[in-house]
C-alpha angles and dihedrals in degrees: 000000000000090000089057092056115076121177140163137155091290096058149293129285121192115191123190142129091238124014121184122192118191129190131033110327126195122199116197122191127010115341123195122198118187110201096351120178110202115188099189125004138169107204118187096191129359137177111200114190099188123358137169107205116188099187123005130175110200114186096190123021123184101217090191088073094056115110135193128046096333094169092054090047093053093042096050094046094044094048091047095052100035104042093174091061122049131179123210139163094277100045140285135311125206117194112192093177097258103036128039116206118197119194105205137173092272100040138281130334126194128208128184131180089357092302124115107236105179138260152212123272151127120282139177130206133243118259088022128107121261091257091060102096143130147174116285131196103199137185120213121232094254096053123087109209148359127212148176112227141176137195119237117271110287095007119121103168113044124092110275114257115236112246100171127014145171123212134186117246092253100041109049110132124230111294094021133089135219112272125021121353122190116202099176139049115300127198127192111203094179137042118281119235118225128209117268132038099304113129093198117097133209117246135202113194145113125286121197121208138132086029095295138097115238131187108247132206122182142065112010090232087064094233100110128031148074131292126197135202148101092038093300137101118214128204111215122207114170106309095337122099118202121196097232093181093060091049092052092046091051091053095041118110095005088128119202112007135169119229115197116238100174124026122195122232090255091058098257121130115250101181134003145177122249108223130175113210 
């Protein structure tokens, strides 16, 4: 034993095939272990120059201390484990099997059956500043329609029922028309602009007269239009309400009539129009 211990003023050297140290042991200074196998260790602070760790359980990892191409490491491992979701330099792609969703720099794009459908994203406008932008729901050139739909109240499994839709001129299904289709109640709380230079707006509201409320359609200032109800149609001019239905009924089936166009001073008719009612 004594021959295996060599010591001098420069240090101590213990040589043996198997050395067992029991009890609390304190190492002060730099300690070098060549081929050490540590079953259970509590290390307050460690600097490992080159290590091959087969299985490590790290309870708290400071990711700010990671070096190297961290993005490539995360991307390659993520894409390899989660094949339905891939990350690349332009965004992220989610493939659910039937629909592919691409998250791009301008928003989200949807693809189905190998055909680009459309998406949702931000968009500016030409001849406008860079800060002029908004949210766009867009349909790609290969897709036929876009719609807003809802399930019935309380239902969470059936196919949503289309409530408002837009179809191309060559792809509207039976019962629908090209352009916008509304399949539920619609209310207009403000006047409706019309094409052209007219400043007047169309209005849809309620007019009350003769003690009843009637749906009204006409000028948004409510001075000229039509009102409907109780089996009659009323022509509105200012504050006067004409029963248009009674007028039409009175003229109906009169047959051939003559309507004076010029009347002489003696009260005789000089010229007239021949009208068949």
